[in-house]
Amino acid sequence: MRVIFNEELGQVADDMDRMASSVRDAIHSAGHALLDPDVDVAQEVIDGDARIDKLESSIIEQCVRLLAKQNPVATDLRVVVSTLSLSATFERMGDLARHIAEISRRAYPQSALPEQVLPLYRQMQDFLDTMADRLVAMLADRDAKIAEQIIVSDDELDRLHEQSFNYALSDQWEGSKQELIDMVLVARFMERLGDHGVSAARRVVYIVSGFDPTKDPKALDLDLD
Amino acid sequence: MRVIFNEELGQVADDMDRMASSVRDAIHSAGHALLDPDVDVAQEVIDGDARIDKLESSIIEQCVRLLAKQNPVATDLRVVVSTLSLSATFERMGDLARHIAEISRRAYPQSALPEQVLPLYRQMQDFLDTMADRLVAMLADRDAKIAEQIIVSDDELDRLHEQSFNYALSDQWEGSKQELIDMVLVARFMERLGDHGVSAARRVVYIVSGFDPTKDPKALDLDLD
């Protein structure tokens, strides 16, 4: 029974890794298509989202089967329930990458963002690229240390996000209404990607430690020297 | 065992009803504070979100305990897994209502939205008020008919959402940049509230029928005469 459980759980974990890798690729490509307008790359992200959705369905099915047949308890149950939540989080991240790609596709061959804010959005994208890489590594190794890095570093993205709004409201802003709308939406989608990354990281901390950092973030011992 | 299961599941269902009612109130109040600026009501929504979050945590805990101790299968398992997903959806709806309330609070005593778009946003809010009422009724009676109404009517909200963007881009638009930003964000939050309502409705269809309409929405037999 135990052997079967571990085998089946291993398969779910493999699918979860595949899902995380697909989401990482989507985030990288969506950023690329946004900052160096490329309609083919944008289209790839949009088309690829269906594969991410399919992985989520498959993971849910496997988890439900595991719950029914193996009646996991304690840590095993924590892993299965967290996997359900993780797959929903990654599915949503795929949607957000697709939304960014859709904005780039609509603006093409123009850039969706005015020249003057590109450096700021490049910083936000760099941040998300790093986060996406960390998410994949975190899941592959179930590494709570990487999870903590993701949680702590999100403040930086929030700061950049606020900066983009302040810039848009300042006299320096020279873009059109359409550019303002796109900028606000892209910033929002990027901020949400960061939030979902943090939520995934918290799940992994929960799996590893049994401690749910959503309940009292201050109680999370952040040892990041 | 079965009696205990039904009793415990009944408690979870009660909490789920409470959560849906709290979210409905938050949606109603956030709309009120937005359309007839009222900082006290906005603050109530913002403060009340913590209660919604707490209900989610309690529901998750109860579901995990049920899974561990009762090993539900078939329909019972479907209910428990769907409840986990429903509670996450409602938690997110609470966040979105809070975001709308935060925008109203920041703009107070001014309206966050310019006069000229208020009728359109009132229409969107009327739509969300109806949806929120339906969500509560749907959950209380596990009524797949109401769930189908929610799913079908969401197109209307998407249409209004698009209209608000077209209006902002037209020559008729007279608002400031801050108003444009707030309008885009509020429209986005409202659209997401609608999406989450649809997702909750699909879950209930799944519980009742065993058929997952997310997989092939066209296969859902919509008998709404």
Short mmCIF file of C-alpha atoms in Angstrom, two decimals, chain B residues 21-211:
data_model
loop_
_atom_site.label_atom_id
_atom_site.label_comp_id
_atom_site.label_asym_id
_atom_site.label_seq_id
_atom_site.Cartn_x
_atom_site.Cartn_y
_atom_site.Cartn_z
CA SER B 21 -23.05 35.39 3.10
CA SER B 22 -20.07 37.41 4.31
CA VAL B 23 -18.76 37.66 0.75
CA ARG B 24 -22.19 38.70 -0.51
CA ASP B 25 -22.34 41.45 2.13
CA ALA B 26 -18.82 42.57 1.20
CA ILE B 27 -19.75 42.78 -2.49
CA HIS B 28 -22.93 44.74 -1.74
CA SER B 29 -21.15 47.13 0.62
CA ALA B 30 -18.11 47.64 -1.63
CA GLY B 31 -20.47 48.61 -4.45
CA HIS B 32 -22.38 50.94 -2.18
CA ALA B 33 -19.17 52.64 -0.98
CA LEU B 34 -18.00 53.01 -4.58
CA LEU B 35 -21.18 54.42 -6.11
CA ASP B 36 -22.38 56.56 -3.18
CA PRO B 37 -19.06 57.42 -1.55
CA ASP B 38 -19.16 56.30 2.07
CA VAL B 39 -15.85 55.87 3.85
CA ASP B 40 -17.37 54.08 6.86
CA VAL B 41 -18.91 51.38 4.70
CA ALA B 42 -15.64 51.06 2.77
CA GLN B 43 -13.76 50.65 6.04
CA GLU B 44 -16.21 47.97 7.18
CA VAL B 45 -15.50 45.94 4.04
CA ILE B 46 -11.75 46.32 4.54
CA ASP B 47 -11.91 45.30 8.21
CA GLY B 48 -14.38 42.49 7.54
CA ASP B 49 -12.05 40.69 5.14
CA ALA B 50 -10.12 39.17 8.04
CA ARG B 51 -13.28 37.33 9.14
CA ILE B 52 -13.66 35.85 5.66
CA ASP B 53 -10.01 34.72 5.72
CA LYS B 54 -10.56 33.10 9.10
CA LEU B 55 -13.58 31.19 7.81
CA GLU B 56 -11.45 29.85 4.96
CA SER B 57 -8.78 28.59 7.38
CA SER B 58 -11.45 26.94 9.52
CA ILE B 59 -13.04 25.25 6.49
CA ILE B 60 -9.67 23.96 5.25
CA GLU B 61 -8.88 22.54 8.69
CA GLN B 62 -12.24 20.80 8.91
CA CYS B 63 -11.88 19.34 5.41
CA VAL B 64 -8.39 18.02 6.13
CA ARG B 65 -9.66 16.44 9.36
CA LEU B 66 -12.56 14.87 7.47
CA LEU B 67 -10.21 13.47 4.83
CA ALA B 68 -7.90 12.02 7.47
CA LYS B 69 -10.48 10.50 9.79
CA GLN B 70 -13.39 9.53 7.55
CA ASN B 71 -11.70 8.59 4.27
CA PRO B 72 -14.69 9.74 2.20
CA VAL B 73 -15.10 8.30 -1.30
CA ALA B 74 -17.30 8.94 -4.35
CA THR B 75 -19.74 11.84 -3.86
CA ASP B 76 -18.59 12.59 -0.32
CA LEU B 77 -15.01 12.95 -1.48
CA ARG B 78 -16.17 15.15 -4.36
CA VAL B 79 -17.95 17.40 -1.86
CA VAL B 80 -14.94 17.73 0.43
CA VAL B 81 -12.46 18.43 -2.40
CA SER B 82 -14.89 20.91 -3.97
CA THR B 83 -15.36 22.63 -0.63
CA LEU B 84 -11.60 23.21 -0.42
CA SER B 85 -11.72 24.84 -3.83
CA LEU B 86 -14.90 26.83 -3.06
CA SER B 87 -13.42 28.27 0.10
CA ALA B 88 -10.35 29.46 -1.85
CA THR B 89 -12.65 31.07 -4.43
CA PHE B 90 -14.70 32.90 -1.80
CA GLU B 91 -11.57 34.03 0.01
CA ARG B 92 -10.38 35.60 -3.24
CA MET B 93 -13.77 37.27 -3.78
CA GLY B 94 -13.44 38.82 -0.33
CA ASP B 95 -10.04 40.22 -1.35
CA LEU B 96 -11.49 41.71 -4.53
CA ALA B 97 -14.34 43.41 -2.65
CA ARG B 98 -11.71 44.77 -0.27
CA HIS B 99 -9.64 46.12 -3.18
CA ILE B 100 -12.68 48.00 -4.51
CA ALA B 101 -13.35 49.38 -1.02
CA GLU B 102 -9.71 50.49 -0.73
CA ILE B 103 -9.99 52.46 -3.96
CA SER B 104 -13.16 54.16 -2.67
CA ARG B 105 -11.51 54.96 0.64
CA ARG B 106 -8.50 56.56 -1.01
CA ALA B 107 -10.68 58.77 -3.24
CA TYR B 108 -13.02 59.80 -0.41
CA PRO B 109 -14.72 62.29 -0.07
CA GLN B 110 -14.52 62.38 -3.87
CA SER B 111 -15.96 59.58 -5.97
CA ALA B 112 -13.25 57.29 -7.37
CA LEU B 113 -15.12 57.22 -10.68
CA PRO B 114 -16.05 60.25 -12.78
CA GLU B 115 -19.74 61.12 -12.91
CA GLN B 116 -20.08 60.15 -16.57
CA VAL B 117 -19.28 56.45 -16.05
CA LEU B 118 -21.36 55.96 -12.88
CA PRO B 119 -24.40 54.58 -14.76
CA LEU B 120 -22.23 51.92 -16.41
CA TYR B 121 -20.61 50.91 -13.13
CA ARG B 122 -24.00 50.87 -11.46
CA GLN B 123 -25.08 48.32 -14.06
CA MET B 124 -22.00 46.21 -13.35
CA GLN B 125 -22.64 46.45 -9.62
CA ASP B 126 -26.33 45.47 -10.07
CA PHE B 127 -25.09 42.45 -11.93
CA LEU B 128 -22.67 41.53 -9.14
CA ASP B 129 -25.33 42.09 -6.45
CA THR B 130 -27.61 39.62 -8.22
CA MET B 131 -24.76 37.15 -8.65
CA ALA B 132 -23.81 37.41 -4.97
CA ASP B 133 -27.41 36.73 -3.92
CA ARG B 134 -27.53 33.77 -6.29
CA LEU B 135 -24.27 32.36 -4.92
CA VAL B 136 -25.72 32.28 -1.41
CA ALA B 137 -28.97 30.68 -2.60
CA MET B 138 -27.08 28.20 -4.78
CA LEU B 139 -24.93 27.02 -1.90
CA ALA B 140 -27.75 26.85 0.63
CA ASP B 141 -29.85 24.60 -1.62
CA ARG B 142 -27.03 23.09 -3.69
CA ASP B 143 -29.09 24.25 -6.61
CA ALA B 144 -27.53 23.46 -10.00
CA LYS B 145 -30.22 25.50 -11.76
CA ILE B 146 -29.08 28.69 -10.02
CA ALA B 147 -25.48 27.69 -10.73
CA GLU B 148 -26.29 27.54 -14.44
CA GLN B 149 -27.89 30.99 -14.31
CA ILE B 150 -24.68 32.36 -12.80
CA ILE B 151 -22.54 30.72 -15.48
CA VAL B 152 -24.66 31.92 -18.39
CA SER B 153 -25.20 35.48 -17.21
CA ASP B 154 -21.48 36.23 -16.83
CA ASP B 155 -21.27 37.16 -20.53
CA GLU B 156 -23.28 40.27 -19.71
CA LEU B 157 -20.67 41.42 -17.18
CA ASP B 158 -17.89 40.85 -19.69
CA ARG B 159 -19.79 42.98 -22.19
CA LEU B 160 -20.15 45.84 -19.67
CA HIS B 161 -16.49 45.48 -18.76
CA GLU B 162 -15.47 45.90 -22.39
CA GLN B 163 -17.82 48.85 -22.72
CA SER B 164 -16.07 50.65 -19.87
CA PHE B 165 -12.72 50.30 -21.67
CA ASN B 166 -14.17 51.51 -24.96
CA TYR B 167 -15.66 54.48 -23.19
CA ALA B 168 -12.35 55.38 -21.55
CA LEU B 169 -10.63 55.27 -24.94
CA SER B 170 -13.29 57.39 -26.67
CA ASP B 171 -13.31 61.17 -27.06
CA GLN B 172 -16.17 61.36 -24.58
CA TRP B 173 -13.81 60.53 -21.74
CA GLU B 174 -13.12 63.58 -19.54
CA GLY B 175 -11.58 62.07 -16.40
CA SER B 176 -8.11 62.48 -14.92
CA LYS B 177 -5.29 59.92 -15.10
CA GLN B 178 -6.03 58.85 -11.53
CA GLU B 179 -9.67 58.31 -12.46
CA LEU B 180 -8.66 56.32 -15.52
CA ILE B 181 -6.40 54.10 -13.40
CA ASP B 182 -9.10 53.58 -10.76
CA MET B 183 -11.70 52.85 -13.41
CA VAL B 184 -9.52 50.24 -15.09
CA LEU B 185 -8.73 48.57 -11.78
CA VAL B 186 -12.33 48.58 -10.52
CA ALA B 187 -13.53 47.14 -13.84
CA ARG B 188 -10.88 44.47 -13.58
CA PHE B 189 -11.83 43.61 -9.98
CA MET B 190 -15.49 43.43 -10.93
CA GLU B 191 -14.76 41.19 -13.90
CA ARG B 192 -12.72 38.90 -11.65
CA LEU B 193 -15.55 38.77 -9.13
CA GLY B 194 -17.75 37.55 -11.97
CA ASP B 195 -15.17 34.95 -13.02
CA HIS B 196 -14.88 33.63 -9.48
CA GLY B 197 -18.67 33.46 -9.23
CA VAL B 198 -18.69 31.32 -12.37
CA SER B 199 -15.94 29.12 -10.97
CA ALA B 200 -17.94 28.60 -7.74
CA ALA B 201 -21.06 27.82 -9.76
CA ARG B 202 -19.14 25.22 -11.81
CA ARG B 203 -17.98 23.58 -8.60
CA VAL B 204 -21.56 23.23 -7.44
CA VAL B 205 -22.59 21.74 -10.79
CA TYR B 206 -19.73 19.29 -10.29
CA ILE B 207 -20.86 18.38 -6.78
CA VAL B 208 -24.47 17.88 -7.84
CA SER B 209 -23.96 16.18 -11.18
CA GLY B 210 -20.49 14.73 -10.97
CA PHE B 211 -19.86 16.41 -14.29
#
